[in-house]
Amino acid sequence: MPNIKLKNVTKKFRSISGQKENGTITAVDNVNIEIKAHSYNTILGPSGCGKTTLLRMIAGLEVLTNGKIFFNNQNVTNMPPEEKNIGFVFQHYSLFPHMDVWHNVGYGPLVRNFPKEKADKFIYKILKMVKLDDRSNAYPKELSGGMKQRIAVARALAVRSKLLLLDEPLGALDARIGTALRYELMNLVKKYKLTAIHVTHDQEEAMTISDNIIMMKRGKIVQTGSPKEIYRKPNSIFAAYFLGRCNFFRCNVVDKDHARFQDAIIEIPKRTEKKRIVLGVRPERVHINSKVKEENIQGTIEFINFLGDR
Ligand code: ADP
Ligand code: MG
């Protein structure tokens, strides 16, 4: 299974509305990343930031405007997708409605060229991987959304790919099924030593399944790292805001170690030469100082929401 390297990868599209610079729009802007084999990676960012375009370039479905892509140091920038041996899963299962599960999974050229017995064995093995080995005769319309997406994953695996590219694979599922399938995808990748690149705009999804998060904004990589690294040490307001919740305070710096917000003097976690800073505070880091008497803390409850456990 390859290590994947992207060097200065850029994609410009001709802008339909034409109001962008020179009639082009830069969907992916000079991206440099490395993906380790056997890891679960998510590309996380808001809608329109270039995630799908980046994934499609890795797959070979989109021609690069600039830059290079390497699999194990081999330049695969211009290699057509069918030679790359990649499994691709889309948001909308894209199964063939007139074919049963067996044929949907066995549709690829690899399996079609197998003798019947070998194909049967192979498909059975893959269906077992996604825990649907008992449904090989079912048609897509007989299956739930979650099952359909597992079949789509099985089909991606049937090209014998150890690299899975998934574009918002859980986006069309209802929350409960999507959450369950998250763990199945993660387990599948770990158990069979696959490598996954999974596009999502859902921060919780990225946080729960990733070894590595690649955070994007307007075509650029903002930060990469494990969920813990990015959550604890976001490198920008955007990264702090997009992964987890955060309160932001605009402060005036008093001296190298202190800043003022309204009447409060706050110790700055990192020394600064700047005059004004934005301090980000995670809600769970807020504690009531033991020296403060509780009856002295005043506030207004504006809204109460019942969530069962809270
Ligand atoms: P995401 O998947 O993060 O939502 P996309 O990669 O789909 O973002 O799109 C990034 C930007 O590129 C958007 O502004 C989108 O409109 C534009 N774009 C994507 N595909 C095309 C295309 N085929 N032609 C023109 N513009 C495109
Ligand atoms: Mg997309």
mmCIF file of C-alpha atoms and ligand atoms in Angstrom:
data_model
loop_
_atom_site.group_PDB
_atom_site.id
_atom_site.type_symbol
_atom_site.label_atom_id
_atom_site.label_comp_id
_atom_site.label_asym_id
_atom_site.label_seq_id
_atom_site.Cartn_x
_atom_site.Cartn_y
_atom_site.Cartn_z
ATOM 1 C CA MET A 1 0.000 0.000 0.000
ATOM 2 C CA PRO A 2 1.472 3.319 -1.056
ATOM 3 C CA ASN A 3 2.508 6.392 0.813
ATOM 4 C CA ILE A 4 0.929 9.267 -1.035
ATOM 5 C CA LYS A 5 2.639 12.580 -1.608
ATOM 6 C CA LEU A 6 1.119 15.700 -3.128
ATOM 7 C CA LYS A 7 3.478 18.420 -4.298
ATOM 8 C CA ASN A 8 2.214 21.914 -5.136
ATOM 9 C CA VAL A 9 -1.067 20.467 -6.351
ATOM 10 C CA THR A 10 -3.296 23.123 -7.886
ATOM 11 C CA LYS A 11 -6.564 23.011 -9.792
ATOM 12 C CA LYS A 12 -8.109 25.954 -11.558
ATOM 13 C CA PHE A 13 -11.492 25.804 -13.195
ATOM 14 C CA ARG A 14 -12.909 28.125 -15.744
ATOM 15 C CA SER A 15 -15.451 30.113 -13.794
ATOM 16 C CA ILE A 16 -18.936 29.915 -15.255
ATOM 17 C CA SER A 17 -20.050 33.232 -13.830
ATOM 18 C CA GLY A 18 -16.730 34.755 -14.860
ATOM 19 C CA GLN A 19 -16.486 37.222 -11.999
ATOM 20 C CA LYS A 20 -13.397 35.563 -10.460
ATOM 21 C CA GLU A 21 -9.789 36.472 -11.395
ATOM 22 C CA ASN A 22 -9.311 36.141 -15.167
ATOM 23 C CA GLY A 23 -12.433 34.034 -15.422
ATOM 24 C CA THR A 24 -10.868 31.203 -13.410
ATOM 25 C CA ILE A 25 -11.502 29.867 -9.947
ATOM 26 C CA THR A 26 -8.740 28.213 -7.935
ATOM 27 C CA ALA A 27 -10.466 25.205 -6.363
ATOM 28 C CA VAL A 28 -7.249 23.692 -4.959
ATOM 29 C CA ASP A 29 -4.376 26.036 -4.280
ATOM 30 C CA ASN A 30 -0.810 24.742 -4.023
ATOM 31 C CA VAL A 31 -1.452 21.788 -1.735
ATOM 32 C CA ASN A 32 1.427 19.839 -0.176
ATOM 33 C CA ILE A 33 0.520 16.818 1.905
ATOM 34 C CA GLU A 34 1.735 13.366 2.748
ATOM 35 C CA ILE A 35 -0.515 10.429 3.538
ATOM 36 C CA LYS A 36 0.930 7.496 5.430
ATOM 37 C CA ALA A 37 0.021 3.955 4.480
ATOM 38 C CA HIS A 38 -2.505 2.181 6.742
ATOM 39 C CA SER A 39 -3.851 5.409 8.171
ATOM 40 C CA TYR A 40 -7.326 6.900 8.213
ATOM 41 C CA ASN A 41 -7.252 10.438 6.850
ATOM 42 C CA THR A 42 -10.038 12.942 6.580
ATOM 43 C CA ILE A 43 -10.093 16.057 4.460
ATOM 44 C CA LEU A 44 -12.188 18.450 6.539
ATOM 45 C CA GLY A 45 -13.488 21.837 5.496
ATOM 46 C CA PRO A 46 -16.588 23.851 4.684
ATOM 47 C CA SER A 47 -18.609 23.298 1.539
ATOM 48 C CA GLY A 48 -16.885 24.586 -1.603
ATOM 49 C CA CYS A 49 -13.347 24.617 -0.148
ATOM 50 C CA GLY A 50 -12.015 22.124 -2.718
ATOM 51 C CA LYS A 51 -12.243 18.765 -0.914
ATOM 52 C CA THR A 52 -13.920 16.835 -3.726
ATOM 53 C CA THR A 53 -11.612 18.334 -6.332
ATOM 54 C CA LEU A 54 -8.561 17.305 -4.297
ATOM 55 C CA LEU A 55 -9.874 13.753 -3.849
ATOM 56 C CA ARG A 56 -10.705 13.455 -7.553
ATOM 57 C CA MET A 57 -7.180 14.536 -8.475
ATOM 58 C CA ILE A 58 -5.717 11.841 -6.205
ATOM 59 C CA ALA A 59 -7.978 9.308 -7.934
ATOM 60 C CA GLY A 60 -6.944 10.538 -11.366
ATOM 61 C CA LEU A 61 -10.470 11.676 -12.224
ATOM 62 C CA GLU A 62 -9.413 15.293 -12.576
ATOM 63 C CA VAL A 63 -6.406 16.681 -14.454
ATOM 64 C CA LEU A 64 -4.066 18.842 -12.378
ATOM 65 C CA THR A 65 -3.430 22.436 -13.434
ATOM 66 C CA ASN A 66 -0.131 22.307 -11.602
ATOM 67 C CA GLY A 67 1.848 20.029 -9.286
ATOM 68 C CA LYS A 68 2.626 16.357 -8.922
ATOM 69 C CA ILE A 69 1.229 13.302 -7.163
ATOM 70 C CA PHE A 70 3.398 10.399 -6.034
ATOM 71 C CA PHE A 71 2.446 6.923 -4.858
ATOM 72 C CA ASN A 72 5.508 5.383 -3.168
ATOM 73 C CA ASN A 73 7.757 7.928 -4.878
ATOM 74 C CA GLN A 74 6.390 6.940 -8.276
ATOM 75 C CA ASN A 75 5.016 9.902 -10.198
ATOM 76 C CA VAL A 76 1.370 9.020 -10.930
ATOM 77 C CA THR A 77 0.237 12.529 -11.847
ATOM 78 C CA ASN A 78 -0.869 11.572 -15.344
ATOM 79 C CA MET A 79 -1.756 7.942 -14.679
ATOM 80 C CA PRO A 80 -5.355 7.196 -15.685
ATOM 81 C CA PRO A 81 -7.666 6.115 -12.838
ATOM 82 C CA GLU A 82 -8.133 2.544 -14.094
ATOM 83 C CA GLU A 83 -4.405 1.915 -13.746
ATOM 84 C CA LYS A 84 -4.243 3.334 -10.258
ATOM 85 C CA ASN A 85 -6.282 0.606 -8.622
ATOM 86 C CA ILE A 86 -8.268 2.800 -6.276
ATOM 87 C CA GLY A 87 -11.642 2.238 -4.670
ATOM 88 C CA PHE A 88 -13.899 5.299 -4.815
ATOM 89 C CA VAL A 89 -17.064 5.736 -2.768
ATOM 90 C CA PHE A 90 -19.440 8.605 -3.491
ATOM 91 C CA GLN A 91 -21.999 10.271 -1.279
ATOM 92 C CA HIS A 92 -24.882 8.790 -3.241
ATOM 93 C CA TYR A 93 -24.279 5.088 -3.283
ATOM 94 C CA SER A 94 -24.344 4.946 -7.109
ATOM 95 C CA LEU A 95 -25.293 1.262 -7.151
ATOM 96 C CA PHE A 96 -26.836 -0.323 -10.235
ATOM 97 C CA PRO A 97 -30.531 -0.643 -9.325
ATOM 98 C CA HIS A 98 -31.167 -3.539 -11.733
ATOM 99 C CA MET A 99 -28.338 -5.678 -10.370
ATOM 100 C CA ASP A 100 -28.341 -7.657 -7.144
ATOM 101 C CA VAL A 101 -25.656 -7.180 -4.511
ATOM 102 C CA TRP A 102 -23.462 -9.937 -5.941
ATOM 103 C CA HIS A 103 -23.378 -8.301 -9.389
ATOM 104 C CA ASN A 104 -22.986 -4.806 -8.009
ATOM 105 C CA VAL A 105 -19.876 -5.896 -6.160
ATOM 106 C CA GLY A 106 -18.659 -8.160 -8.953
ATOM 107 C CA TYR A 107 -19.206 -5.636 -11.714
ATOM 108 C CA GLY A 108 -15.563 -4.579 -11.953
ATOM 109 C CA PRO A 109 -13.339 -5.978 -14.723
ATOM 110 C CA LEU A 110 -11.165 -7.858 -12.258
ATOM 111 C CA VAL A 111 -14.017 -9.989 -10.950
ATOM 112 C CA ARG A 112 -15.667 -10.344 -14.361
ATOM 113 C CA ASN A 113 -12.527 -12.026 -15.637
ATOM 114 C CA PHE A 114 -12.502 -14.538 -12.806
ATOM 115 C CA PRO A 115 -13.954 -18.015 -13.349
ATOM 116 C CA LYS A 116 -17.343 -18.288 -11.605
ATOM 117 C CA GLU A 117 -16.119 -20.207 -8.580
ATOM 118 C CA LYS A 118 -13.228 -17.872 -7.887
ATOM 119 C CA ALA A 119 -15.447 -14.825 -8.359
ATOM 120 C CA ASP A 120 -17.981 -16.276 -5.910
ATOM 121 C CA LYS A 121 -15.314 -16.836 -3.296
ATOM 122 C CA PHE A 122 -13.833 -13.399 -3.768
ATOM 123 C CA ILE A 123 -17.173 -11.585 -3.597
ATOM 124 C CA TYR A 124 -18.211 -13.590 -0.571
ATOM 125 C CA LYS A 125 -15.008 -12.589 1.179
ATOM 126 C CA ILE A 126 -15.549 -8.918 0.442
ATOM 127 C CA LEU A 127 -19.216 -9.011 1.442
ATOM 128 C CA LYS A 128 -18.090 -10.578 4.679
ATOM 129 C CA MET A 129 -15.720 -7.686 5.237
ATOM 130 C CA VAL A 130 -18.663 -5.265 5.137
ATOM 131 C CA LYS A 131 -20.890 -7.744 7.022
ATOM 132 C CA LEU A 132 -23.371 -8.273 4.230
ATOM 133 C CA ASP A 133 -22.398 -11.782 3.139
ATOM 134 C CA ASP A 134 -25.967 -12.953 3.757
ATOM 135 C CA ARG A 135 -27.498 -10.414 1.348
ATOM 136 C CA SER A 136 -25.794 -11.226 -1.942
ATOM 137 C CA ASN A 137 -29.129 -11.843 -3.723
ATOM 138 C CA ALA A 138 -30.825 -8.659 -2.556
ATOM 139 C CA TYR A 139 -31.444 -5.702 -4.860
ATOM 140 C CA PRO A 140 -30.457 -2.171 -3.800
ATOM 141 C CA LYS A 141 -34.104 -1.139 -3.281
ATOM 142 C CA GLU A 142 -34.453 -3.888 -0.647
ATOM 143 C CA LEU A 143 -31.582 -2.487 1.395
ATOM 144 C CA SER A 144 -31.382 0.367 3.870
ATOM 145 C CA GLY A 145 -29.226 3.422 3.194
ATOM 146 C CA GLY A 146 -26.502 2.165 5.499
ATOM 147 C CA MET A 147 -26.448 -1.238 3.774
ATOM 148 C CA LYS A 148 -26.320 0.387 0.356
ATOM 149 C CA GLN A 149 -23.336 2.436 1.380
ATOM 150 C CA ARG A 150 -21.625 -0.711 2.697
ATOM 151 C CA ILE A 151 -22.216 -2.309 -0.696
ATOM 152 C CA ALA A 152 -20.652 0.743 -2.321
ATOM 153 C CA VAL A 153 -17.634 0.252 -0.041
ATOM 154 C CA ALA A 154 -17.560 -3.457 -0.968
ATOM 155 C CA ARG A 155 -17.552 -2.528 -4.624
ATOM 156 C CA ALA A 156 -14.668 -0.151 -4.055
ATOM 157 C CA LEU A 157 -12.767 -2.945 -2.303
ATOM 158 C CA ALA A 158 -13.533 -5.383 -5.111
ATOM 159 C CA VAL A 159 -11.087 -3.633 -7.411
ATOM 160 C CA ARG A 160 -8.606 -5.106 -4.913
ATOM 161 C CA SER A 161 -7.755 -1.692 -3.782
ATOM 162 C CA LYS A 162 -5.992 -1.049 -0.533
ATOM 163 C CA LEU A 163 -6.630 2.647 -1.007
ATOM 164 C CA LEU A 164 -10.152 3.822 -0.315
ATOM 165 C CA LEU A 165 -11.240 7.292 -1.345
ATOM 166 C CA LEU A 166 -14.555 8.283 0.179
ATOM 167 C CA ASP A 167 -16.394 11.481 -0.700
ATOM 168 C CA GLU A 168 -18.854 12.345 2.094
ATOM 169 C CA PRO A 169 -19.850 8.666 2.288
ATOM 170 C CA LEU A 170 -22.059 9.163 5.332
ATOM 171 C CA GLY A 171 -23.603 12.454 4.255
ATOM 172 C CA ALA A 172 -26.791 10.988 2.811
ATOM 173 C CA LEU A 173 -27.492 8.674 5.751
ATOM 174 C CA ASP A 174 -29.542 9.560 8.775
ATOM 175 C CA ALA A 175 -27.469 10.486 11.803
ATOM 176 C CA ARG A 176 -27.788 7.247 13.770
ATOM 177 C CA ILE A 177 -26.836 4.990 10.866
ATOM 178 C CA GLY A 178 -24.086 7.357 9.778
ATOM 179 C CA THR A 179 -22.564 7.262 13.239
ATOM 180 C CA ALA A 180 -22.623 3.458 13.348
ATOM 181 C CA LEU A 181 -21.080 3.222 9.902
ATOM 182 C CA ARG A 182 -18.258 5.545 10.945
ATOM 183 C CA TYR A 183 -16.942 2.903 13.297
ATOM 184 C CA GLU A 184 -17.378 0.158 10.739
ATOM 185 C CA LEU A 185 -15.336 2.076 8.196
ATOM 186 C CA MET A 186 -12.652 2.753 10.749
ATOM 187 C CA ASN A 187 -12.528 -0.890 11.842
ATOM 188 C CA LEU A 188 -12.442 -2.102 8.256
ATOM 189 C CA VAL A 189 -9.471 0.107 7.455
ATOM 190 C CA LYS A 190 -7.585 -0.991 10.565
ATOM 191 C CA LYS A 191 -8.408 -4.681 10.333
ATOM 192 C CA TYR A 192 -7.479 -5.074 6.667
ATOM 193 C CA LYS A 193 -4.599 -2.567 6.719
ATOM 194 C CA LEU A 194 -6.174 -0.282 4.150
ATOM 195 C CA THR A 195 -5.486 3.414 3.672
ATOM 196 C CA ALA A 196 -8.449 5.752 3.642
ATOM 197 C CA ILE A 197 -8.885 9.339 2.509
ATOM 198 C CA HIS A 198 -12.337 10.439 3.567
ATOM 199 C CA VAL A 199 -13.852 13.802 2.661
ATOM 200 C CA THR A 200 -16.253 15.374 5.113
ATOM 201 C CA HIS A 201 -17.525 18.756 6.284
ATOM 202 C CA ASP A 202 -18.620 17.221 9.601
ATOM 203 C CA GLN A 203 -16.108 18.010 12.332
ATOM 204 C CA GLU A 204 -17.414 15.376 14.729
ATOM 205 C CA GLU A 205 -17.117 12.717 12.036
ATOM 206 C CA ALA A 206 -13.548 13.800 11.294
ATOM 207 C CA MET A 207 -12.684 13.852 14.975
ATOM 208 C CA THR A 208 -13.989 10.347 15.709
ATOM 209 C CA ILE A 209 -12.504 8.419 12.782
ATOM 210 C CA SER A 210 -9.253 10.111 11.850
ATOM 211 C CA ASP A 211 -5.671 9.283 12.560
ATOM 212 C CA ASN A 212 -4.923 12.412 10.616
ATOM 213 C CA ILE A 213 -7.061 15.427 9.734
ATOM 214 C CA ILE A 214 -6.240 17.583 6.732
ATOM 215 C CA MET A 215 -8.079 20.826 7.266
ATOM 216 C CA MET A 216 -8.906 22.952 4.231
ATOM 217 C CA LYS A 217 -10.149 26.458 3.650
ATOM 218 C CA ARG A 218 -10.627 28.106 0.248
ATOM 219 C CA GLY A 219 -8.479 25.592 -1.597
ATOM 220 C CA LYS A 220 -5.593 25.738 0.857
ATOM 221 C CA ILE A 221 -4.465 23.431 3.632
ATOM 222 C CA VAL A 222 -4.895 25.225 6.948
ATOM 223 C CA GLN A 223 -3.483 22.585 9.272
ATOM 224 C CA THR A 224 -2.807 18.857 9.380
ATOM 225 C CA GLY A 225 -2.438 16.636 12.418
ATOM 226 C CA SER A 226 -4.183 14.183 14.682
ATOM 227 C CA PRO A 227 -7.570 15.287 16.087
ATOM 228 C CA LYS A 228 -5.883 15.848 19.456
ATOM 229 C CA GLU A 229 -3.112 17.968 17.975
ATOM 230 C CA ILE A 230 -5.464 20.213 16.055
ATOM 231 C CA TYR A 231 -7.991 20.447 18.887
ATOM 232 C CA ARG A 232 -5.383 21.322 21.481
ATOM 233 C CA LYS A 233 -3.091 23.417 19.307
ATOM 234 C CA PRO A 234 -5.119 24.966 16.511
ATOM 235 C CA ASN A 235 -2.871 27.191 14.406
ATOM 236 C CA SER A 236 -5.572 29.710 13.522
ATOM 237 C CA ILE A 237 -8.960 31.039 14.530
ATOM 238 C CA PHE A 238 -10.425 29.038 11.659
ATOM 239 C CA ALA A 239 -8.922 25.757 12.907
ATOM 240 C CA ALA A 240 -10.116 26.428 16.462
ATOM 241 C CA TYR A 241 -13.578 27.286 15.215
ATOM 242 C CA PHE A 242 -13.925 24.416 12.763
ATOM 243 C CA LEU A 243 -12.839 21.605 15.079
ATOM 244 C CA GLY A 244 -14.769 21.672 18.315
ATOM 245 C CA ARG A 245 -16.403 24.667 19.933
ATOM 246 C CA CYS A 246 -14.583 27.766 21.009
ATOM 247 C CA ASN A 247 -15.304 31.192 22.483
ATOM 248 C CA PHE A 248 -13.288 34.044 21.095
ATOM 249 C CA PHE A 249 -12.343 37.236 22.904
ATOM 250 C CA ARG A 250 -10.694 40.233 21.309
ATOM 251 C CA CYS A 251 -8.161 41.458 23.852
ATOM 252 C CA ASN A 252 -5.751 44.353 24.182
ATOM 253 C CA VAL A 253 -2.287 43.274 25.194
ATOM 254 C CA VAL A 254 -1.146 44.863 28.454
ATOM 255 C CA ASP A 255 2.360 43.450 28.632
ATOM 256 C CA LYS A 256 4.203 40.459 27.158
ATOM 257 C CA ASP A 257 2.285 37.993 29.330
ATOM 258 C CA HIS A 258 -1.065 39.666 29.929
ATOM 259 C CA ALA A 259 -4.040 40.905 27.981
ATOM 260 C CA ARG A 260 -7.187 42.751 28.957
ATOM 261 C CA PHE A 261 -10.722 41.736 28.066
ATOM 262 C CA GLN A 262 -13.258 44.210 29.485
ATOM 263 C CA ASP A 263 -12.343 44.320 33.196
ATOM 264 C CA ALA A 264 -10.400 41.100 33.264
ATOM 265 C CA ILE A 265 -6.662 40.733 33.015
ATOM 266 C CA ILE A 266 -5.832 37.429 31.431
ATOM 267 C CA GLU A 267 -2.555 35.592 31.352
ATOM 268 C CA ILE A 268 -1.608 34.914 27.744
ATOM 269 C CA PRO A 269 -0.646 31.277 27.112
ATOM 270 C CA LYS A 270 2.025 32.341 24.609
ATOM 271 C CA ARG A 271 4.179 35.492 24.831
ATOM 272 C CA THR A 272 3.385 38.041 22.187
ATOM 273 C CA GLU A 273 4.743 41.298 20.790
ATOM 274 C CA LYS A 274 1.355 42.149 19.309
ATOM 275 C CA LYS A 275 -0.937 44.882 20.609
ATOM 276 C CA ARG A 276 -4.225 43.111 20.006
ATOM 277 C CA ILE A 277 -4.914 39.401 20.071
ATOM 278 C CA VAL A 278 -7.854 37.044 19.858
ATOM 279 C CA LEU A 279 -7.981 34.609 22.727
ATOM 280 C CA GLY A 280 -9.807 31.326 22.098
ATOM 281 C CA VAL A 281 -11.240 29.423 25.046
ATOM 282 C CA ARG A 282 -12.799 25.968 24.813
ATOM 283 C CA PRO A 283 -16.011 25.859 26.881
ATOM 284 C CA GLU A 284 -14.827 22.849 28.883
ATOM 285 C CA ARG A 285 -11.800 24.827 30.062
ATOM 286 C CA VAL A 286 -13.946 27.357 31.868
ATOM 287 C CA HIS A 287 -14.055 26.790 35.613
ATOM 288 C CA ILE A 288 -15.439 28.849 38.434
ATOM 289 C CA ASN A 289 -12.582 30.089 40.543
ATOM 290 C CA SER A 290 -12.863 28.569 44.034
ATOM 291 C CA LYS A 291 -12.208 31.995 45.559
ATOM 292 C CA VAL A 292 -15.355 33.378 43.985
ATOM 293 C CA LYS A 293 -18.508 32.957 46.025
ATOM 294 C CA GLU A 294 -21.184 31.324 43.933
ATOM 295 C CA GLU A 295 -23.858 33.821 44.923
ATOM 296 C CA ASN A 296 -21.681 36.518 43.392
ATOM 297 C CA ILE A 297 -21.879 35.036 39.938
ATOM 298 C CA GLN A 298 -24.714 36.604 38.048
ATOM 299 C CA GLY A 299 -26.145 35.895 34.682
ATOM 300 C CA THR A 300 -29.364 35.546 32.764
ATOM 301 C CA ILE A 301 -30.717 32.255 31.537
ATOM 302 C CA GLU A 302 -32.073 33.047 28.112
ATOM 303 C CA PHE A 303 -32.980 29.627 26.846
ATOM 304 C CA ILE A 304 -33.316 26.126 28.275
ATOM 305 C CA ASN A 305 -33.046 23.053 26.117
ATOM 306 C CA PHE A 306 -33.763 19.470 27.223
ATOM 307 C CA LEU A 307 -31.347 16.952 25.682
ATOM 308 C CA GLY A 308 -32.080 13.957 27.914
ATOM 309 C CA ASP A 309 -28.694 13.665 29.573
ATOM 310 C CA ARG A 310 -28.323 17.441 29.992
HETATM 311 P P1 ADP B 1 -16.106 20.779 -1.777
HETATM 312 O O1 ADP B 1 -16.063 19.337 -2.170
HETATM 313 O O2 ADP B 1 -15.164 21.139 -0.674
HETATM 314 O O3 ADP B 1 -17.499 21.243 -1.459
HETATM 315 P P2 ADP B 1 -15.396 21.264 -4.565
HETATM 316 O O4 ADP B 1 -14.074 20.625 -4.720
HETATM 317 O O5 ADP B 1 -16.566 20.512 -5.079
HETATM 318 O O6 ADP B 1 -15.613 21.665 -3.030
HETATM 319 O O7 ADP B 1 -15.392 22.690 -5.266
HETATM 320 C C1 ADP B 1 -14.392 23.654 -5.016
HETATM 321 C C2 ADP B 1 -14.649 24.867 -5.896
HETATM 322 O O8 ADP B 1 -14.447 24.545 -7.264
HETATM 323 C C3 ADP B 1 -16.074 25.399 -5.807
HETATM 324 O O9 ADP B 1 -16.035 26.796 -5.879
HETATM 325 C C4 ADP B 1 -16.740 24.811 -7.024
HETATM 326 O O10 ADP B 1 -17.789 25.616 -7.464
HETATM 327 C C5 ADP B 1 -15.606 24.765 -8.024
HETATM 328 N N1 ADP B 1 -15.743 23.647 -8.979
HETATM 329 C C6 ADP B 1 -15.731 22.333 -8.691
HETATM 330 N N2 ADP B 1 -15.859 21.574 -9.801
HETATM 331 C C7 ADP B 1 -15.964 22.458 -10.820
HETATM 332 C C8 ADP B 1 -16.094 22.323 -12.255
HETATM 333 N N3 ADP B 1 -16.151 21.114 -12.823
HETATM 334 N N4 ADP B 1 -16.171 23.452 -12.997
HETATM 335 C C9 ADP B 1 -16.099 24.683 -12.425
HETATM 336 N N5 ADP B 1 -15.962 24.875 -11.100
HETATM 337 C C10 ADP B 1 -15.884 23.792 -10.307
HETATM 338 MG MG MG B 2 -17.619 17.908 -2.194
#
